[in-house]
XYZ file of C-alpha atoms in Angstrom:
266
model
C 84.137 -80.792 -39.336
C 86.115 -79.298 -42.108
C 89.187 -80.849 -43.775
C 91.747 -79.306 -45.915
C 94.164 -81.027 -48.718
C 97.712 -80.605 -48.604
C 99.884 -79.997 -51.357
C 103.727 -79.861 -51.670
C 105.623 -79.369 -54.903
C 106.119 -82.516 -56.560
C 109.016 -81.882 -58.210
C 110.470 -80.258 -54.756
C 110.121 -83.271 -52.887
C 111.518 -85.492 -55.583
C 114.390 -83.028 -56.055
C 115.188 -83.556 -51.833
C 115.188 -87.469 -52.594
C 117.703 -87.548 -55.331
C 120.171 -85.290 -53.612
C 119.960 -87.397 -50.826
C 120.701 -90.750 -53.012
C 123.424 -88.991 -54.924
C 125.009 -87.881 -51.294
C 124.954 -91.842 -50.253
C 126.812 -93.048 -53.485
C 129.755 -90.350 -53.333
C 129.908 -90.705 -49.627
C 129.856 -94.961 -50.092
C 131.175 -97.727 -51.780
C 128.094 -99.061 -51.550
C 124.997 -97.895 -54.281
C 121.598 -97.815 -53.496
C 121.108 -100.960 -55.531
C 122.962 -102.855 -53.323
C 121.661 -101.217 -49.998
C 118.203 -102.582 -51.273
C 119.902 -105.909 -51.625
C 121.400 -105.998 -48.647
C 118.350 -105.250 -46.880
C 116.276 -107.871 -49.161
C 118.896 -110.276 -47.518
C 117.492 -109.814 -44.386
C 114.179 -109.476 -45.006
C 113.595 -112.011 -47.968
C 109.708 -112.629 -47.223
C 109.242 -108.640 -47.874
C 110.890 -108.364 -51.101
C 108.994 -111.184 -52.190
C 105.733 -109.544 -51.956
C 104.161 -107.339 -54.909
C 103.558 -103.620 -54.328
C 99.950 -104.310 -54.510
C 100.468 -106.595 -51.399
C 102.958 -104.144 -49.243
C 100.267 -101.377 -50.584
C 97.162 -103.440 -49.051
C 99.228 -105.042 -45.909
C 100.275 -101.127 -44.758
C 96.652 -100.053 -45.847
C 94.135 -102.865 -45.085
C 91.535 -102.573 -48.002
C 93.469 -99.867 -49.809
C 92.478 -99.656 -53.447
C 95.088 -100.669 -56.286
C 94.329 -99.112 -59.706
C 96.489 -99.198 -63.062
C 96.321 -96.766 -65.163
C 98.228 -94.013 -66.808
C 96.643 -91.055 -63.627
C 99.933 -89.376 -64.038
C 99.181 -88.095 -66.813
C 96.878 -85.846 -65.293
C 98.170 -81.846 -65.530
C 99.367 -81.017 -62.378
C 97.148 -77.804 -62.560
C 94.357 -79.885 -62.971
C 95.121 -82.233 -60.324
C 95.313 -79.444 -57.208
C 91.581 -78.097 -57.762
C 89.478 -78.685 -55.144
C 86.717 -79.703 -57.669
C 88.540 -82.604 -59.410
C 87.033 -85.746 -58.678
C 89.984 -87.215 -56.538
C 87.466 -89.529 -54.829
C 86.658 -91.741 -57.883
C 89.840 -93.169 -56.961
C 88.947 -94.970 -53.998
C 86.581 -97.400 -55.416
C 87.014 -101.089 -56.719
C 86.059 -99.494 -60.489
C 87.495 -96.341 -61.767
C 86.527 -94.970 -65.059
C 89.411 -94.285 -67.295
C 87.120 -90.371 -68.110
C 88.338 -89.106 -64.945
C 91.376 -89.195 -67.105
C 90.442 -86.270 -69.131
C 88.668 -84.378 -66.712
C 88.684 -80.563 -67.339
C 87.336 -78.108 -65.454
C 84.370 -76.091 -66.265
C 83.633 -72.548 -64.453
C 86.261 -70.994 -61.235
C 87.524 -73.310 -59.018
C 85.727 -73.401 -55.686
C 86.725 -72.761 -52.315
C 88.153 -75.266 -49.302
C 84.898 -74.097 -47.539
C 82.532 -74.648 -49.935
C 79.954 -77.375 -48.929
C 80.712 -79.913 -52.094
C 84.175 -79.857 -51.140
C 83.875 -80.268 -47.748
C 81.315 -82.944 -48.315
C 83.892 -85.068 -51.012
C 86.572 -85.045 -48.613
C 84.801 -86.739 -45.612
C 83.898 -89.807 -48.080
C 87.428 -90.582 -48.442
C 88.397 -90.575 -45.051
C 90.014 -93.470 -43.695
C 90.343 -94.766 -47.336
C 93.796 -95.142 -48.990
C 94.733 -95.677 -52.586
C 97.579 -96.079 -55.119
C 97.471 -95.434 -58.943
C 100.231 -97.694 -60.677
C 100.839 -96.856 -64.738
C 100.449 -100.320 -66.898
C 104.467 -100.009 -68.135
C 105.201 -99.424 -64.287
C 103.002 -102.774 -63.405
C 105.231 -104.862 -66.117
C 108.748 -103.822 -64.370
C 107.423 -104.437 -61.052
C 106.836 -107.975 -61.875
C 110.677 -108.582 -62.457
C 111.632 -106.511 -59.828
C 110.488 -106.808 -56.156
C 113.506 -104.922 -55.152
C 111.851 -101.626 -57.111
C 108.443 -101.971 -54.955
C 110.045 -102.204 -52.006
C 112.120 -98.377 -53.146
C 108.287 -97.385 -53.983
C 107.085 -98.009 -50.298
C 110.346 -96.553 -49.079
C 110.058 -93.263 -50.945
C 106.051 -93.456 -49.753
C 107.428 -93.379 -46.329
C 109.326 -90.197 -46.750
C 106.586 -88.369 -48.383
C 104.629 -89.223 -45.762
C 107.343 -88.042 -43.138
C 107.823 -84.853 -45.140
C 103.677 -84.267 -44.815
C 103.276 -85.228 -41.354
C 101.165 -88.213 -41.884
C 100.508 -90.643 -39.148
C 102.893 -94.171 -39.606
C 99.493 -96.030 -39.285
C 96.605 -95.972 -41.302
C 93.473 -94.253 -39.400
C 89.736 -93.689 -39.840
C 90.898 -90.001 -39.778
C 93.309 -89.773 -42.481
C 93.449 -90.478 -46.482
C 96.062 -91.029 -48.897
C 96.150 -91.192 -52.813
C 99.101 -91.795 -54.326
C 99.803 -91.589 -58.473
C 103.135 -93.013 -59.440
C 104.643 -92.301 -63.073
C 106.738 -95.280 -65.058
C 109.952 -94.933 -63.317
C 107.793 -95.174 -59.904
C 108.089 -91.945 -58.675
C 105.803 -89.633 -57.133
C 103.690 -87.703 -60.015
C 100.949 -86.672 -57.687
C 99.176 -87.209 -54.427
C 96.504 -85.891 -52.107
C 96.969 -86.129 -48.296
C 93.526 -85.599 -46.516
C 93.084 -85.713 -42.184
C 93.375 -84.599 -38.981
C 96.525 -83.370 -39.805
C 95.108 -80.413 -42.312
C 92.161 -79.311 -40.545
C 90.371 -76.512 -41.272
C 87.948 -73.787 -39.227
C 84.383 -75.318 -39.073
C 81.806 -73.253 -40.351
C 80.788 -71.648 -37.094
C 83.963 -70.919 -36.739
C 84.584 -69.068 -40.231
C 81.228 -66.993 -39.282
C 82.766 -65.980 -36.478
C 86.231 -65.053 -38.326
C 84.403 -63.541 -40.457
C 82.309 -60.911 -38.000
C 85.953 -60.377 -36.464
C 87.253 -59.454 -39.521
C 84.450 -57.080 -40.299
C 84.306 -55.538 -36.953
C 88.159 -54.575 -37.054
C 87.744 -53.649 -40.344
C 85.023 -50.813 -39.086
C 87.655 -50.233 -36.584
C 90.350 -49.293 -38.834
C 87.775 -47.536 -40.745
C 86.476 -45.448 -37.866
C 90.357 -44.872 -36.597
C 91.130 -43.560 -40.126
C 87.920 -41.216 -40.253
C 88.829 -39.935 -36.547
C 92.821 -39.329 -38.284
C 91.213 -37.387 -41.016
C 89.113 -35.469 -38.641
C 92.061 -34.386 -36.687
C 94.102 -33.955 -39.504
C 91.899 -31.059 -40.816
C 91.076 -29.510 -37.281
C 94.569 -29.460 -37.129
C 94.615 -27.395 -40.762
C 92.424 -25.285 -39.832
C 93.633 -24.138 -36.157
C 96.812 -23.744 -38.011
C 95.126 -21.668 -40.611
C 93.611 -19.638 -37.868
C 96.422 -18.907 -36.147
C 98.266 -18.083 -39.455
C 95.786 -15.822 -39.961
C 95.535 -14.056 -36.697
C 99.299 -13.716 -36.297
C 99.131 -12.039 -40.132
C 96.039 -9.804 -38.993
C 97.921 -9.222 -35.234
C 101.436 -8.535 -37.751
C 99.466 -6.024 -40.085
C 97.802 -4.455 -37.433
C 100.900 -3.662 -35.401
C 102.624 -2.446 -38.582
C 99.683 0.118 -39.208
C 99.763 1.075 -35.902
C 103.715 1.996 -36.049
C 103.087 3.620 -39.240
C 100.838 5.377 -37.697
C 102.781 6.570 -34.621
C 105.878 7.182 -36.825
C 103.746 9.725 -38.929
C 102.419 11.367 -36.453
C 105.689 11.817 -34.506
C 107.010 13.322 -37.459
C 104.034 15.551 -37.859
C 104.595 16.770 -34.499
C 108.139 17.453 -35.166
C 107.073 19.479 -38.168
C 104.622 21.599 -36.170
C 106.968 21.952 -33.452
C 109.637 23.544 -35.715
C 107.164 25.552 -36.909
C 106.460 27.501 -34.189
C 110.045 27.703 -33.103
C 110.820 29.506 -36.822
């Protein structure tokens, strides 16, 4: 089974959620500060609990890391050959920090790729920066805007509500807890099997020898087409030059015969 990786524009998405905040606070009286409060009200035991804890309650066994991943050139992060699933382990070394690439990235098909995305599958994990971990610890409120903006990216992607054997998510949040990265594996993104890229392949080749043959059949007929025209150009000049002879012919004699004919009248 082959599974693909989905990747929106960071910068797009995050561009979507502030317009949307800045439309609540000129349309209400009310910020998004207080909205959070409001709803803290209501749900006090929630806001009490530490994104690591909303993180592992919405993903049972879902991996909590701190370090500065966000770091990570965006460029960098979207290869298919970055090592995304060092991430979902108990231990991550802080190299996969300055990974660089070596050689052309490879393909969605290729077998290593393939083969790294099934091991994370129904794994889920979340990259928090240190300065990040030190405000969330004054601010439950801010974890709680961290799981809500999760949420939406995971609305906007079309990933299931509930955490799956099918599906994995890794998350990378900057300082201000935003979204710096991500990497959305599943169901959701799958990709032809490699049966089925054979066969995709053979239909491409056979209607490319189509179009190929078509195109030699076009020339073909293009130049019979020439040359009949040719032909006929040439028999209507020969049938032209011949008729012209002809009439020069029969106007010369005429007037030959006129010229003998006054002849013997003189």
């Amino acid at each position: 089974m082959n599974l693909g990786l989905n990747y929106l524009t960071n910068n797009y998405y995050m561009n979507q959620i502030n317009q949307q905040k800045k439309a609540v606070e000129q349309d209400s009286s009310v910020g998004f500060n207080r909205i959070l409060s409001a709803k803290s009200i209501g749900s006090a035991a929630k806001t009490e609990q530490s994104l690591k804890d909303m993180w592992q309650t919405r993903f049972p066994g879902g991996y909590y890391h701190v370090m500065d991943a966000y770091k990570i050139p965006q460029n960098v992060w979207e290869r298919l050959d970055f090592p995304h699933e060092k991430f979902f382990s108990n231990e991550v070394d802080e190299s996969v920090l300055n990974w660089q690439p070596a050689g052309a990235a490879p393909e969605l098909s290729d077998s290593s790729v393939q083969s790294r995305l099934n091991s994370v599958l129904g794994k889920n994990s979340i990259v928090v920066p240190p300065a990040l971990e030190e405000k969330l610890k004054n601010n439950p409120e801010l974890a709680d805007k961290i799981m809500t903006n999760i949420d939406n990216l995971f609305a906007w992607n079309g990933y299931p509500s509930l955490p799956d054997g099918m599906h994995s998510a890794l998350i990378v949040l900057d300082e201000n807890g935003e979204v710096a990265h991500y990497q959305l594996v599943g169901a959701g993104f799958m990709g032809p099997s490699d049966e089925e890229l054979r066969r995709i392949e053979e239909e491409q080749k056979a209607k490319q020898e189509k179009r190929e043959e078509y195109a030699r059949l076009m020339e073909e007929t293009a130049k019979e087409k020439k040359e009949k025209w040719q032909e006929s150009n040439e028999k209507y000049y020969q049938s032209n030059l011949l008729e012209k002879v002809i009439r020069t012919y029969e106007v010369n004699f005429i007037s030959q015969e006129r010229v003998v004919c006054f002849a013997k009248t003189d």
